[in-house]
């Protein structure tokens, strides 16, 4: 993952004292929280007795046997036409690739589901002020609730195949940030404030990221690399230490120092350059520097790096 691309909204300051042991680093954490825990948990659930995860529109009482299917479904052509008009009126971008009508509320309001070519799909409840509900949000909320009580009935889930694959839905968004990321896992992980959705992206064999969008939009407002998040005490569920180490090791030149990379960490930023520590298994680790443009600049063996923010902290692996 190109580190410079993921600095938007992230501020890490490092005072590097060459020849001086120690440094001061200050970091700002991304606001909000995620559905798997973390600071200021914010999972976007609505509160209320006997309600489903997204409030009174699709409560457990409304959808006891989801999908209801108690009357003839609206043809897909009409679902597409009606939903496209509702989404356009609400300013929700969606090139509809599949649609169906799984049922209706007990107040006889149609419920439509659509899958979009890019980003999450939606459930749309055709009330006077239509409810537009993010399918990835619903899936994550349902998973969290069922982890607490496995016996509870499913209240509201999207059923189209395209809406069950979060990695496929978010792959176009991840490509804008890291074109080299082959998305292998993804999920909605939280609501930030009143107007932002947060997603986690896992990348095959490399560092993953969090990204944020306005609710029911696909424009990206914030991104955070998983290595930067680890430096702030957060955890990415879909990224391993080995993938992070492989990412940092990939920045070394072909004729650079050999390293059986197994762990890596962000050291900090100074003068626009970024510093990373790379553990090399049982061998000697190093601290390396990237230019402000994200190119490899220099590496110091740990034995020579004690003056860079206190030096190396990743202990070598035991042989």
CSV table of N, CA and C in Angstrom, one decimal, residues 18-119:
chain,number,residue,atom,x,y,z
A,18,UNK,N,19.0,12.7,15.7
A,18,UNK,CA,20.2,11.8,15.4
A,18,UNK,C,21.2,12.0,16.4
A,19,UNK,N,21.7,10.9,17.0
A,19,UNK,CA,22.7,11.0,18.0
A,19,UNK,C,22.1,11.3,19.4
A,20,UNK,N,20.8,11.5,19.5
A,20,UNK,CA,20.1,11.7,20.7
A,20,UNK,C,19.1,10.6,20.9
A,21,UNK,N,19.2,9.9,22.0
A,21,UNK,CA,18.4,8.8,22.2
A,21,UNK,C,17.0,9.2,22.7
A,22,UNK,N,16.0,8.8,22.0
A,22,UNK,CA,14.6,9.2,22.4
A,22,UNK,C,14.0,10.2,21.5
A,23,UNK,N,12.7,10.3,21.4
A,23,UNK,CA,12.0,11.3,20.6
A,23,UNK,C,10.6,11.4,21.2
A,24,UNK,N,9.9,12.5,20.7
A,24,UNK,CA,8.5,12.6,21.1
A,24,UNK,C,7.6,12.4,19.9
A,25,UNK,N,6.6,11.7,20.1
A,25,UNK,CA,5.6,11.4,19.0
A,25,UNK,C,4.2,11.7,19.5
A,26,UNK,N,3.5,12.5,18.7
A,26,UNK,CA,2.1,12.7,19.1
A,26,UNK,C,1.2,12.2,17.9
A,27,UNK,N,0.1,11.6,18.3
A,27,UNK,CA,-0.8,11.0,17.3
A,27,UNK,C,-2.2,11.3,17.5
A,28,UNK,N,-3.0,11.6,16.5
A,28,UNK,CA,-4.4,11.8,16.6
A,28,UNK,C,-5.1,10.6,16.2
A,29,UNK,N,-6.1,10.1,16.9
A,29,UNK,CA,-6.8,8.9,16.5
A,29,UNK,C,-8.0,9.3,15.6
A,30,UNK,N,-8.3,8.3,14.7
A,30,UNK,CA,-9.5,8.5,13.9
A,30,UNK,C,-10.7,8.6,14.8
A,31,UNK,N,-11.7,9.5,14.5
A,31,UNK,CA,-12.8,9.7,15.4
A,31,UNK,C,-13.8,8.5,15.2
A,32,UNK,N,-14.6,8.4,16.2
A,32,UNK,CA,-15.7,7.4,16.2
A,32,UNK,C,-15.2,6.0,16.7
A,33,UNK,N,-15.8,5.0,16.3
A,33,UNK,CA,-15.4,3.6,16.7
A,33,UNK,C,-15.8,2.6,15.7
A,34,UNK,N,-15.7,1.3,16.1
A,34,UNK,CA,-16.0,0.3,15.1
A,34,UNK,C,-16.9,-0.8,15.8
A,35,UNK,N,-17.6,-1.5,15.0
A,35,UNK,CA,-18.6,-2.4,15.5
A,35,UNK,C,-18.0,-3.6,16.2
A,36,UNK,N,-16.6,-3.8,16.1
A,36,UNK,CA,-16.0,-4.9,16.9
A,36,UNK,C,-15.3,-4.4,18.1
A,37,UNK,N,-15.5,-3.2,18.5
A,37,UNK,CA,-14.9,-2.7,19.7
A,37,UNK,C,-14.0,-1.5,19.4
A,38,UNK,N,-13.2,-1.1,20.3
A,38,UNK,CA,-12.3,0.1,20.1
A,38,UNK,C,-12.9,1.3,20.8
A,39,UNK,N,-12.2,2.4,20.7
A,39,UNK,CA,-12.6,3.6,21.4
A,39,UNK,C,-13.8,4.2,20.9
A,40,UNK,N,-14.7,4.7,21.8
A,40,UNK,CA,-15.9,5.4,21.4
A,40,UNK,C,-16.7,4.6,20.5
A,41,UNK,N,-17.1,3.4,20.9
A,41,UNK,CA,-17.8,2.5,20.1
A,41,UNK,C,-19.1,3.2,19.5
A,42,UNK,N,-19.3,3.1,18.2
A,42,UNK,CA,-20.4,3.7,17.6
A,42,UNK,C,-20.8,2.8,16.4
A,43,UNK,N,-21.8,1.9,16.7
A,43,UNK,CA,-22.2,0.9,15.7
A,43,UNK,C,-23.5,1.3,14.9
A,44,UNK,N,-24.0,2.5,15.3
A,44,UNK,CA,-25.2,3.0,14.5
A,44,UNK,C,-26.5,2.3,14.8
A,45,UNK,N,-26.6,1.5,15.8
A,45,UNK,CA,-27.8,0.8,16.1
A,45,UNK,C,-28.8,1.8,16.7
A,46,UNK,N,-30.1,1.7,16.3
A,46,UNK,CA,-31.1,2.5,16.9
A,46,UNK,C,-31.6,1.8,18.2
A,47,UNK,N,-32.0,2.6,19.2
A,47,UNK,CA,-32.4,2.1,20.4
A,47,UNK,C,-33.9,2.0,20.5
A,48,UNK,N,-34.5,1.1,21.3
A,48,UNK,CA,-35.9,1.0,21.5
A,48,UNK,C,-36.3,-0.4,21.7
A,49,UNK,N,-37.4,-0.6,22.5
A,49,UNK,CA,-37.9,-2.0,22.8
A,49,UNK,C,-38.5,-2.6,21.5
A,50,UNK,N,-38.1,-3.9,21.3
A,50,UNK,CA,-38.7,-4.7,20.2
A,50,UNK,C,-38.5,-4.1,18.8
A,51,UNK,N,-37.4,-3.4,18.7
A,51,UNK,CA,-37.1,-2.9,17.4
A,51,UNK,C,-35.9,-3.7,16.8
A,52,UNK,N,-35.9,-3.7,15.4
A,52,UNK,CA,-34.8,-4.3,14.8
A,52,UNK,C,-33.6,-3.4,14.7
A,53,UNK,N,-32.5,-3.7,14.0
A,53,UNK,CA,-31.3,-2.9,14.1
A,53,UNK,C,-31.4,-1.6,13.4
A,54,UNK,N,-32.4,-1.4,12.6
A,54,UNK,CA,-32.5,-0.1,11.9
A,54,UNK,C,-33.8,0.6,12.2
A,55,UNK,N,-34.4,0.4,13.4
A,55,UNK,CA,-35.5,1.2,13.8
A,55,UNK,C,-36.8,0.6,13.4
A,56,UNK,N,-37.9,1.4,13.4
A,56,UNK,CA,-39.3,0.8,13.3
A,56,UNK,C,-39.6,0.4,11.9
A,57,UNK,N,-38.8,0.7,10.9
A,57,UNK,CA,-39.2,0.3,9.5
A,57,UNK,C,-39.2,-1.2,9.4
A,58,UNK,N,-38.2,-1.8,9.9
A,58,UNK,CA,-38.0,-3.3,9.7
A,58,UNK,C,-37.8,-3.9,11.0
A,59,UNK,N,-38.7,-3.7,12.0
A,59,UNK,CA,-38.5,-4.3,13.3
A,59,UNK,C,-38.7,-5.8,13.3
A,60,UNK,N,-38.4,-6.5,14.4
A,60,UNK,CA,-38.7,-7.9,14.5
A,60,UNK,C,-40.2,-8.2,14.3
A,61,UNK,N,-41.0,-7.3,14.8
A,61,UNK,CA,-42.4,-7.5,14.7
A,61,UNK,C,-42.9,-7.4,13.2
A,62,UNK,N,-42.2,-6.5,12.5
A,62,UNK,CA,-42.6,-6.3,11.0
A,62,UNK,C,-42.1,-7.5,10.2
A,63,UNK,N,-41.0,-8.1,10.5
A,63,UNK,CA,-40.4,-9.1,9.7
A,63,UNK,C,-40.1,-10.4,10.4
A,64,UNK,N,-41.1,-10.9,11.1
A,64,UNK,CA,-40.9,-12.1,11.9
A,64,UNK,C,-40.4,-13.3,11.0
A,65,UNK,N,-40.9,-13.4,9.8
A,65,UNK,CA,-40.5,-14.5,8.9
A,65,UNK,C,-39.9,-13.9,7.6
A,66,UNK,N,-38.8,-13.2,7.8
A,66,UNK,CA,-38.2,-12.5,6.7
A,66,UNK,C,-37.6,-13.5,5.7
A,67,UNK,N,-37.7,-13.4,4.3
A,67,UNK,CA,-38.6,-12.5,3.7
A,67,UNK,C,-40.1,-12.9,3.8
A,68,UNK,N,-41.0,-12.0,3.8
A,68,UNK,CA,-42.4,-12.4,4.1
A,68,UNK,C,-43.0,-13.2,2.9
A,69,UNK,N,-43.0,-12.7,1.7
A,69,UNK,CA,-43.4,-13.4,0.6
A,69,UNK,C,-44.9,-13.8,0.7
A,70,UNK,N,-45.7,-13.0,1.3
A,70,UNK,CA,-47.1,-13.4,1.5
A,70,UNK,C,-48.0,-12.9,0.4
A,71,UNK,N,-47.5,-12.3,-0.6
A,71,UNK,CA,-48.3,-11.8,-1.7
A,71,UNK,C,-47.4,-11.8,-2.9
A,72,UNK,N,-47.9,-11.6,-4.1
A,72,UNK,CA,-47.2,-11.6,-5.3
A,72,UNK,C,-46.1,-10.5,-5.3
A,73,UNK,N,-44.9,-10.9,-5.7
A,73,UNK,CA,-43.8,-9.9,-5.7
A,73,UNK,C,-43.9,-9.0,-6.9
A,74,UNK,N,-43.4,-7.8,-6.7
A,74,UNK,CA,-43.4,-6.8,-7.8
A,74,UNK,C,-42.3,-7.3,-8.8
A,75,UNK,N,-42.6,-7.3,-10.1
A,75,UNK,CA,-41.6,-7.7,-11.1
A,75,UNK,C,-40.3,-6.8,-11.0
A,76,UNK,N,-39.1,-7.5,-11.3
A,76,UNK,CA,-37.8,-6.8,-11.1
A,76,UNK,C,-37.8,-5.5,-11.9
A,77,UNK,N,-38.4,-5.5,-13.1
A,77,UNK,CA,-38.3,-4.3,-14.0
A,77,UNK,C,-38.9,-3.1,-13.2
A,78,UNK,N,-40.1,-3.3,-12.6
A,78,UNK,CA,-40.7,-2.2,-11.9
A,78,UNK,C,-39.9,-1.9,-10.6
A,79,UNK,N,-39.4,-2.9,-9.9
A,79,UNK,CA,-38.5,-2.6,-8.7
A,79,UNK,C,-37.4,-1.7,-9.1
A,80,UNK,N,-36.7,-2.0,-10.2
A,80,UNK,CA,-35.6,-1.2,-10.7
A,80,UNK,C,-36.0,0.3,-11.0
A,81,UNK,N,-37.2,0.4,-11.7
A,81,UNK,CA,-37.6,1.7,-12.0
A,81,UNK,C,-38.0,2.6,-10.8
A,82,UNK,N,-38.7,1.9,-9.9
A,82,UNK,CA,-39.2,2.7,-8.7
A,82,UNK,C,-38.0,3.0,-7.8
A,83,UNK,N,-37.1,2.0,-7.6
A,83,UNK,CA,-36.0,2.2,-6.7
A,83,UNK,C,-35.0,3.2,-7.2
A,84,UNK,N,-34.8,3.2,-8.5
A,84,UNK,CA,-33.9,4.2,-9.2
A,84,UNK,C,-34.4,5.6,-8.9
A,85,UNK,N,-35.7,5.8,-9.0
A,85,UNK,CA,-36.3,7.1,-8.8
A,85,UNK,C,-36.1,7.5,-7.4
A,86,UNK,N,-36.3,6.6,-6.4
A,86,UNK,CA,-36.2,7.0,-5.0
A,86,UNK,C,-34.7,7.3,-4.7
A,87,UNK,N,-33.8,6.5,-5.2
A,87,UNK,CA,-32.4,6.7,-4.9
A,87,UNK,C,-31.9,8.0,-5.5
A,88,UNK,N,-32.3,8.3,-6.8
A,88,UNK,CA,-31.9,9.5,-7.4
A,88,UNK,C,-32.4,10.7,-6.7
A,89,UNK,N,-33.7,10.6,-6.2
A,89,UNK,CA,-34.2,11.7,-5.4
A,89,UNK,C,-33.5,12.0,-4.1
A,90,UNK,N,-32.9,10.9,-3.5
A,90,UNK,CA,-32.2,11.1,-2.3
A,90,UNK,C,-30.7,11.4,-2.5
A,91,UNK,N,-30.3,11.4,-3.8
A,91,UNK,CA,-28.9,11.7,-4.1
A,91,UNK,C,-28.0,10.5,-3.8
A,92,UNK,N,-28.5,9.3,-3.8
A,92,UNK,CA,-27.7,8.1,-3.5
A,92,UNK,C,-27.2,7.5,-4.8
A,93,UNK,N,-25.9,7.4,-5.0
A,93,UNK,CA,-25.4,6.9,-6.3
A,93,UNK,C,-25.5,5.3,-6.3
A,94,UNK,N,-26.1,4.8,-7.4
A,94,UNK,CA,-26.2,3.3,-7.5
A,94,UNK,C,-26.6,3.0,-8.9
A,95,UNK,N,-25.7,2.3,-9.6
A,95,UNK,CA,-26.0,1.7,-10.9
A,95,UNK,C,-26.5,0.3,-10.6
A,96,UNK,N,-27.8,0.2,-10.7
A,96,UNK,CA,-28.5,-1.0,-10.2
A,96,UNK,C,-28.1,-2.2,-11.1
A,97,UNK,N,-27.6,-3.3,-10.5
A,97,UNK,CA,-27.3,-4.5,-11.3
A,97,UNK,C,-28.2,-5.7,-11.0
A,98,UNK,N,-29.0,-5.6,-9.9
A,98,UNK,CA,-30.0,-6.6,-9.6
A,98,UNK,C,-31.0,-6.0,-8.6
A,99,UNK,N,-32.2,-6.5,-8.7
A,99,UNK,CA,-33.2,-5.9,-7.8
A,99,UNK,C,-34.3,-7.0,-7.6
A,100,UNK,N,-35.0,-6.9,-6.4
A,100,UNK,CA,-36.2,-7.7,-6.2
A,100,UNK,C,-37.0,-7.1,-5.1
A,101,UNK,N,-38.2,-7.7,-4.9
A,101,UNK,CA,-39.1,-7.2,-3.9
A,101,UNK,C,-39.4,-8.3,-2.9
A,102,UNK,N,-38.6,-8.4,-1.8
A,102,UNK,CA,-38.7,-9.5,-0.9
A,102,UNK,C,-40.0,-9.5,0.0
A,103,UNK,N,-40.7,-8.4,0.1
A,103,UNK,CA,-41.9,-8.3,0.9
A,103,UNK,C,-42.4,-6.9,1.2
A,104,UNK,N,-43.2,-6.8,2.2
A,104,UNK,CA,-43.7,-5.5,2.6
A,104,UNK,C,-43.8,-5.4,4.1
A,105,UNK,N,-43.9,-4.2,4.6
A,105,UNK,CA,-44.1,-4.0,6.0
A,105,UNK,C,-45.6,-4.4,6.4
A,106,UNK,N,-45.9,-4.5,7.6
A,106,UNK,CA,-47.3,-4.8,8.0
A,106,UNK,C,-48.2,-3.6,7.7
A,107,UNK,N,-47.6,-2.5,7.4
A,107,UNK,CA,-48.4,-1.3,7.0
A,107,UNK,C,-48.6,-1.3,5.5
A,108,UNK,N,-48.2,-2.4,4.8
A,108,UNK,CA,-48.4,-2.5,3.4
A,108,UNK,C,-47.5,-1.6,2.6
A,109,UNK,N,-46.3,-1.3,3.1
A,109,UNK,CA,-45.3,-0.5,2.4
A,109,UNK,C,-44.3,-1.5,1.8
A,110,UNK,N,-44.1,-1.3,0.5
A,110,UNK,CA,-43.2,-2.2,-0.2
A,110,UNK,C,-41.8,-2.1,0.3
A,111,UNK,N,-41.1,-3.2,0.3
A,111,UNK,CA,-39.6,-3.2,0.6
A,111,UNK,C,-38.9,-3.7,-0.6
A,112,UNK,N,-38.0,-2.9,-1.1
A,112,UNK,CA,-37.2,-3.3,-2.3
A,112,UNK,C,-35.8,-3.5,-1.9
A,113,UNK,N,-35.1,-4.4,-2.6
A,113,UNK,CA,-33.7,-4.5,-2.4
A,113,UNK,C,-33.0,-4.4,-3.8
A,114,UNK,N,-31.9,-3.6,-3.8
A,114,UNK,CA,-31.1,-3.5,-5.0
A,114,UNK,C,-29.6,-3.7,-4.7
A,115,UNK,N,-28.9,-4.3,-5.7
A,115,UNK,CA,-27.5,-4.4,-5.6
A,115,UNK,C,-26.9,-3.4,-6.6
A,116,UNK,N,-25.8,-2.7,-6.2
A,116,UNK,CA,-25.2,-1.7,-7.0
A,116,UNK,C,-23.9,-2.2,-7.6
A,117,UNK,N,-23.5,-1.6,-8.7
A,117,UNK,CA,-22.2,-2.0,-9.4
A,117,UNK,C,-21.0,-1.6,-8.5
A,118,UNK,N,-21.1,-0.6,-7.8
A,118,UNK,CA,-20.0,-0.1,-6.9
A,118,UNK,C,-20.6,0.3,-5.6
A,119,UNK,N,-20.0,-0.2,-4.5
A,119,UNK,CA,-20.4,0.1,-3.1
A,119,UNK,C,-21.5,-0.8,-2.7
